[in-house]
Backbone as CSV, one residue per row, in Angstrom:
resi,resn,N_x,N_y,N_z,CA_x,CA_y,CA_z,C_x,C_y,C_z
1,UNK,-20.133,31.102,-100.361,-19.585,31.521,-99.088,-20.196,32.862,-98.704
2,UNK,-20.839,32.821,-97.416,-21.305,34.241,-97.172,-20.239,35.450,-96.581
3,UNK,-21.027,36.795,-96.648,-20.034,37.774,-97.009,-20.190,38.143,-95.120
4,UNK,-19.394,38.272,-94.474,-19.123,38.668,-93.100,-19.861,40.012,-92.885
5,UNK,-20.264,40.188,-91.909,-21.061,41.474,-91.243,-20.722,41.760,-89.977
6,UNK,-20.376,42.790,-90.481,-19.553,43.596,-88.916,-20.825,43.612,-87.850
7,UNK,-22.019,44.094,-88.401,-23.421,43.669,-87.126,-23.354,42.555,-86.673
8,UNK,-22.825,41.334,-86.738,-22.478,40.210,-86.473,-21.383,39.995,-84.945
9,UNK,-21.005,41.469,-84.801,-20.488,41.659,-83.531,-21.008,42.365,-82.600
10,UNK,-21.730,41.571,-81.566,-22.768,42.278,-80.798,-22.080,42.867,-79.559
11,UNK,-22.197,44.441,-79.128,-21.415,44.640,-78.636,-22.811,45.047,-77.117
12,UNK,-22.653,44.124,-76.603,-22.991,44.399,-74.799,-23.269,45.257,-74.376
13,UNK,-24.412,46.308,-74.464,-24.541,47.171,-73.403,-23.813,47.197,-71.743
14,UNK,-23.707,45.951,-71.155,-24.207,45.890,-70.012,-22.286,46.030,-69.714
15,UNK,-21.424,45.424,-70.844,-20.330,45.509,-70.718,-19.720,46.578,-70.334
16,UNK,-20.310,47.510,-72.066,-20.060,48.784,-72.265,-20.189,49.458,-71.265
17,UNK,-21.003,49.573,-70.460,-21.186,50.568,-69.345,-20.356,50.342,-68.026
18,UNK,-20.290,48.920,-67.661,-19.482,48.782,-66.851,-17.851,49.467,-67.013
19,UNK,-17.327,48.781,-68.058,-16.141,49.397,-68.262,-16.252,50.830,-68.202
20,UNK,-16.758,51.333,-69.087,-16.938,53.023,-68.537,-17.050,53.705,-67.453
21,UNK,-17.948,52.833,-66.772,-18.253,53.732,-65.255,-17.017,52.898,-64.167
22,UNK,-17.132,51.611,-64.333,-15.251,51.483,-63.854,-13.737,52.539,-63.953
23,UNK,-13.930,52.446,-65.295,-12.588,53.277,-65.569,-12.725,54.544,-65.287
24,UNK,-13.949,55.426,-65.129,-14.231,56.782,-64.937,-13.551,57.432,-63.361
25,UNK,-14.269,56.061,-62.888,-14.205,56.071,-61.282,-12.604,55.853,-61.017
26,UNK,-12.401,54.532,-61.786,-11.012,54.655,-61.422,-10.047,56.076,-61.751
27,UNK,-10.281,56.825,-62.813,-9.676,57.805,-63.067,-10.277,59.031,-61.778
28,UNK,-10.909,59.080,-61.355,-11.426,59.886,-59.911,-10.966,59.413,-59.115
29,UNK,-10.581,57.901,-59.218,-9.894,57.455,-57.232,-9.269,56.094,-57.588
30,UNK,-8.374,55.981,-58.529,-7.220,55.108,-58.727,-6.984,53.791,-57.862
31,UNK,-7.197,52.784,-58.085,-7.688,51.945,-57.313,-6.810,50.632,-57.648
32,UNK,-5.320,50.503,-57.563,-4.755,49.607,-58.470,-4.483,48.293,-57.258
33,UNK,-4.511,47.090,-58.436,-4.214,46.418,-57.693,-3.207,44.950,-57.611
34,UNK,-2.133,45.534,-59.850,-1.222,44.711,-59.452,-0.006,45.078,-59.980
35,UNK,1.168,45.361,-59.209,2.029,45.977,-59.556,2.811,45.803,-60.876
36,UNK,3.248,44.275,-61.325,3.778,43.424,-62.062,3.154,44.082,-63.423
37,UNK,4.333,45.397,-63.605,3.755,45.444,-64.966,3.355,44.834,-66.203
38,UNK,4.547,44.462,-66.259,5.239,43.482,-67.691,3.643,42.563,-67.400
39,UNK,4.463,41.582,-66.639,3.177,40.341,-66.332,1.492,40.724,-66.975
40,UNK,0.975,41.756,-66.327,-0.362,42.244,-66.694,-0.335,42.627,-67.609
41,UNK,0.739,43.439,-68.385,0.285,43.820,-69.503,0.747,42.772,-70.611
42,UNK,1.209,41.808,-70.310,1.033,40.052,-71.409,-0.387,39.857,-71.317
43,UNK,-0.573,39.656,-70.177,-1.475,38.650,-69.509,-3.062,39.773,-69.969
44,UNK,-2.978,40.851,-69.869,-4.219,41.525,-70.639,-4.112,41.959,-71.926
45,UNK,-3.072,41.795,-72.999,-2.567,42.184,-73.917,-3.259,40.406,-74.906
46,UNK,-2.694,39.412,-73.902,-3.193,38.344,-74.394,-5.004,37.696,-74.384
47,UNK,-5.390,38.325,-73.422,-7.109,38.197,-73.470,-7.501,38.962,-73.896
48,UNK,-7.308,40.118,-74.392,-7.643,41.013,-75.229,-7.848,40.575,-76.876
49,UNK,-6.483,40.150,-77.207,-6.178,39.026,-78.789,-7.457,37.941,-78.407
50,UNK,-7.029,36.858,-77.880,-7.987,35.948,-78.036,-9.264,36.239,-77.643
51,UNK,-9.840,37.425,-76.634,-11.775,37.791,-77.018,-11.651,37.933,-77.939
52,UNK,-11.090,39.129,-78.700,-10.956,39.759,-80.298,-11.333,38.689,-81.453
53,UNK,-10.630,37.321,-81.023,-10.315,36.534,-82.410,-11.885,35.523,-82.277
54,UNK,-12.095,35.645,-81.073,-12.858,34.708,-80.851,-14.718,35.230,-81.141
55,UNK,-14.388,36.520,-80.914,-15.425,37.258,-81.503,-15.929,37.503,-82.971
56,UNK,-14.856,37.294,-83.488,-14.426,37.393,-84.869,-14.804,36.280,-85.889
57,UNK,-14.458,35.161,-84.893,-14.746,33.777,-85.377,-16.252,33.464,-85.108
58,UNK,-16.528,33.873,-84.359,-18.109,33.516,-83.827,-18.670,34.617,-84.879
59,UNK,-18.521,35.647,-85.666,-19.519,36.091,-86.430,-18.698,35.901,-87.836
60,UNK,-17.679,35.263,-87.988,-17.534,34.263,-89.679,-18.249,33.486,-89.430
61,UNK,-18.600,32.922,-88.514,-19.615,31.494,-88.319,-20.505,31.691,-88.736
62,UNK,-21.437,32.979,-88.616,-22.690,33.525,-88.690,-22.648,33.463,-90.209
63,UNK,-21.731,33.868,-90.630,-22.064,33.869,-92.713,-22.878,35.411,-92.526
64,UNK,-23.852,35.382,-93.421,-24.660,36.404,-93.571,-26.018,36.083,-93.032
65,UNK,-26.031,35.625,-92.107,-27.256,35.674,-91.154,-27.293,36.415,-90.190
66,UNK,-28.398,37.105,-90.457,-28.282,38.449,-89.225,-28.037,37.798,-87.326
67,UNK,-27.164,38.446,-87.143,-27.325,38.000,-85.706,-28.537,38.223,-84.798
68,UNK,-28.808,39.323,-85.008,-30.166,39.804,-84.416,-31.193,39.083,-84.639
69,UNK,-31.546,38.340,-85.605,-32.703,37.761,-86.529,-32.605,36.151,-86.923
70,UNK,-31.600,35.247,-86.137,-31.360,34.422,-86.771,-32.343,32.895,-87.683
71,UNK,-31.952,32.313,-88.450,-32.982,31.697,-89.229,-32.886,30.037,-88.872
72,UNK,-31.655,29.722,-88.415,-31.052,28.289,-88.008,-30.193,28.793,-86.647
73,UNK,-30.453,27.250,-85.737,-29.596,27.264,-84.705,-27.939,27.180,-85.359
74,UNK,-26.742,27.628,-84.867,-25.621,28.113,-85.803,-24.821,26.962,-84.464
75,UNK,-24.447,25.931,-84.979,-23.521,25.158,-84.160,-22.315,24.422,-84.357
76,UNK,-21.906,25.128,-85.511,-20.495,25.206,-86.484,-19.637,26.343,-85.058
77,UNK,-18.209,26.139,-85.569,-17.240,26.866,-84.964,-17.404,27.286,-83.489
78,UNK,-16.879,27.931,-83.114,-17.119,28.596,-82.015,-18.483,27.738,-81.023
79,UNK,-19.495,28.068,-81.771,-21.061,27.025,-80.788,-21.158,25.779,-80.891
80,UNK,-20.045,24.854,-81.685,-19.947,23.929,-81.107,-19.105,23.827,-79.765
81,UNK,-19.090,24.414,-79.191,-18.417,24.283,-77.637,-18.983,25.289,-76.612
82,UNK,-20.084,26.068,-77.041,-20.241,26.967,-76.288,-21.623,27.855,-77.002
83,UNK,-22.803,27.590,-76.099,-23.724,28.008,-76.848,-23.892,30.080,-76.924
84,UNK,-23.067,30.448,-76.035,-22.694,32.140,-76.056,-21.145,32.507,-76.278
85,UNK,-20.807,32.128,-77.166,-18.929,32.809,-77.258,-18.992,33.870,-77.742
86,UNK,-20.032,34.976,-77.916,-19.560,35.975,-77.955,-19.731,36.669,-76.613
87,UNK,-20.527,36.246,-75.678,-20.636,36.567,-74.438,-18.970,36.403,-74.207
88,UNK,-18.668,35.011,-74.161,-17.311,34.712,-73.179,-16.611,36.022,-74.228
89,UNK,-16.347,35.921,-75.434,-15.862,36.928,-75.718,-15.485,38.131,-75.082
90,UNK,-16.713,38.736,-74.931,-16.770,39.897,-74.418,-16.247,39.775,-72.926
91,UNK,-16.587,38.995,-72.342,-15.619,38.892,-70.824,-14.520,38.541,-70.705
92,UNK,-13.754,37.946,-72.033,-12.180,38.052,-72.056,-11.457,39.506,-72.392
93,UNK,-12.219,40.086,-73.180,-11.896,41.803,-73.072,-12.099,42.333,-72.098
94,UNK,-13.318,41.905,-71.319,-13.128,43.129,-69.882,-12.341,42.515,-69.201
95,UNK,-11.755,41.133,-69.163,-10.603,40.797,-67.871,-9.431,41.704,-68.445
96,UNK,-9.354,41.813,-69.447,-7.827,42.093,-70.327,-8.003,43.769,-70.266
97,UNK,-9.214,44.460,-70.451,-9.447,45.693,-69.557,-8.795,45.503,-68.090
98,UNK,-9.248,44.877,-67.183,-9.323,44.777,-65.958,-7.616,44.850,-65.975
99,UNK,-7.137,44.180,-66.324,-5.796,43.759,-66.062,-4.617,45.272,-66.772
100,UNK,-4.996,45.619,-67.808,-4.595,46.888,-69.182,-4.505,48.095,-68.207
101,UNK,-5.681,48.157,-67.499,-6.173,49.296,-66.883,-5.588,49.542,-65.784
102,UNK,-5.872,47.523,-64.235,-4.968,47.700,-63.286,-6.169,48.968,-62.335
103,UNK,-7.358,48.237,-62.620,-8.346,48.783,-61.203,-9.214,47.618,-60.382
104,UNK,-9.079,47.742,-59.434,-10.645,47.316,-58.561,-11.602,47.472,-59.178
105,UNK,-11.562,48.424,-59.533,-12.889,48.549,-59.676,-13.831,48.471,-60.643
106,UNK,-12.868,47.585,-61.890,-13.776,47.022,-62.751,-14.257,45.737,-61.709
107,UNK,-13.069,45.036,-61.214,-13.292,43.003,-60.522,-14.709,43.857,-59.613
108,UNK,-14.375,45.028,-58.748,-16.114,45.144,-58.271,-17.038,45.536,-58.905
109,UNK,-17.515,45.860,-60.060,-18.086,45.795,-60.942,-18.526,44.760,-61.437
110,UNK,-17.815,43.469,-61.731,-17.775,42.557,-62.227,-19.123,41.311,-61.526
111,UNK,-19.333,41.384,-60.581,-20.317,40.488,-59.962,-22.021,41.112,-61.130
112,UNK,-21.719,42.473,-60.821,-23.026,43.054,-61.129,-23.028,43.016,-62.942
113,UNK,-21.865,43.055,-63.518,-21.978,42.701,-64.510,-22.489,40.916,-65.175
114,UNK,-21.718,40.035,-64.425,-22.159,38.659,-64.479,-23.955,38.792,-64.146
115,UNK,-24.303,38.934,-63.730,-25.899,38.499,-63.349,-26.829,39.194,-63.519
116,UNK,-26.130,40.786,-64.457,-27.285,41.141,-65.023,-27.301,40.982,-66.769
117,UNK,-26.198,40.588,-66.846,-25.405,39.711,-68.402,-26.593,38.284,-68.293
118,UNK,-26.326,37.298,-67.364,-26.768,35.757,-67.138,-28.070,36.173,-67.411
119,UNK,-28.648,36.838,-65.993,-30.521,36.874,-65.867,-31.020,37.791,-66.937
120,UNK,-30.216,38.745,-67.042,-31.692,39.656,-68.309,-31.092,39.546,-69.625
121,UNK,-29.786,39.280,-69.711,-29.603,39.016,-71.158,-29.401,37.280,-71.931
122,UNK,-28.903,36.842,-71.564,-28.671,35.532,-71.371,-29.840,34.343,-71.655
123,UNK,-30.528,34.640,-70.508,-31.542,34.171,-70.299,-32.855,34.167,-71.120
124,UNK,-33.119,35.763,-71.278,-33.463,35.920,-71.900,-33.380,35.721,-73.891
125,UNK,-32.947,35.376,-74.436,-32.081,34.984,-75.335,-32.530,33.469,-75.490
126,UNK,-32.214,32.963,-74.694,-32.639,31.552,-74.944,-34.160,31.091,-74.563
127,UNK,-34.659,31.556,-74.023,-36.246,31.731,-74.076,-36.686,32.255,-75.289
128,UNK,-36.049,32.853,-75.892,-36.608,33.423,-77.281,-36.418,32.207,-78.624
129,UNK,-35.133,31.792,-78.427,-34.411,30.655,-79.181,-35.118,29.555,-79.057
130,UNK,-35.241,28.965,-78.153,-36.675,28.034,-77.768,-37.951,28.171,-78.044
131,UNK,-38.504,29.822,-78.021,-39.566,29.321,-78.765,-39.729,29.615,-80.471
132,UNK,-38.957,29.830,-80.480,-38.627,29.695,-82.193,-37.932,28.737,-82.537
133,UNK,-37.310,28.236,-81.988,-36.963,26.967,-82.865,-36.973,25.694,-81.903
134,UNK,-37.910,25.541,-80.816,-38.112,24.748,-80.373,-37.019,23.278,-80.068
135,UNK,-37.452,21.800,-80.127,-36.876,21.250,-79.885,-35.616,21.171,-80.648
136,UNK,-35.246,21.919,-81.709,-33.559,21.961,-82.484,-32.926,22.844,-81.614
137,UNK,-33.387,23.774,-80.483,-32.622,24.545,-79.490,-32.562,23.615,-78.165
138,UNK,-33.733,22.886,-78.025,-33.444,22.364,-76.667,-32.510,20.833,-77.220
139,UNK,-32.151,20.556,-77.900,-31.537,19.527,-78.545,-29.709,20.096,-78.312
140,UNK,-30.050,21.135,-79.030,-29.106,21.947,-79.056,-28.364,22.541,-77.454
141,UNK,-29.401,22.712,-76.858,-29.118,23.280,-74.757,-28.170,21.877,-74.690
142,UNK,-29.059,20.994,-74.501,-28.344,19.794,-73.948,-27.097,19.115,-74.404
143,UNK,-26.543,19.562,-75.626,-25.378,18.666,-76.119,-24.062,20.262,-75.748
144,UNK,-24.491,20.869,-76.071,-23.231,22.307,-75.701,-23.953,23.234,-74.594
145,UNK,-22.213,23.315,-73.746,-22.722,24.254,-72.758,-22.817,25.329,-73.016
146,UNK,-23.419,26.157,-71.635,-24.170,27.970,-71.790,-22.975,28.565,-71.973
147,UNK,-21.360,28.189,-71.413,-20.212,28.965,-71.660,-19.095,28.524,-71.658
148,UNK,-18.645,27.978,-71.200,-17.228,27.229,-71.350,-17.382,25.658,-70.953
């Protein structure tokens, strides 16, 4: 049984920054937009747990294979249903941000986060996966989707 690696949790630049420069702003010009405390703070208290677990699970999957470096397409747990769950991961924490926090101005943030996540990271990623492991990735594209 391989030994778990915390590098195994890839943590998003593109996330990271958003949330930061969201919440910054919001702390300069408060931007709320749902009153229902209780409610939001389940409701982001609970996507917060399940990115967490799901992130978690997607790098027990990994064993001790570097994430960065990988040696086999990994389509146990988690990638059997989803060829990026640590992506979705990471966007169940920023909704559960979004919601914790109670700004605009992460959800406007959020477009620019999706499509520079999809096109330069995403994308990129699987162009790489393809040409290293060729038809066991495009085998792999076609039977599980890019995210949910």
């Amino acid at each position: 049984m391989g030994k778990f690696k915390w590098s195994n949790i890839p943590i998003p630049e593109g996330h990271v920054i958003t949330l930061v420069v969201g919440i910054a702003v919001h702390v300069w010009h408060p931007l709320e937009f749902w009153q229902a405390v209780l409610e939001r703070q389940i409701s982001g208290w609970t996507l917060l747990i399940i990115g967490i677990l799901l992130a978690l699970w997607g790098a027990v999957t990994f064993k001790d294979m570097d994430f960065e470096k990988p040696t086999a397409i990994v389509t146990a747990g988690p990638y059997a249903f989803s060829r990026n769950p640590m992506y979705v991961a990471w966007m169940l924490i920023y909704l559960a941000f979004v919601l914790l926090v109670n700004t605009w101005w992460l959800i406007i943030l959020l477009p620019a986060l999706l499509f520079f996540m999809h096109f330069h990271e995403i994308r990129q990623e699987e162009r790489q996966l393809e040409e290293k492991f060729g038809e066991t990735y495009r085998h792999y594209r076609a039977q599980v989707r890019r995210y949910l």
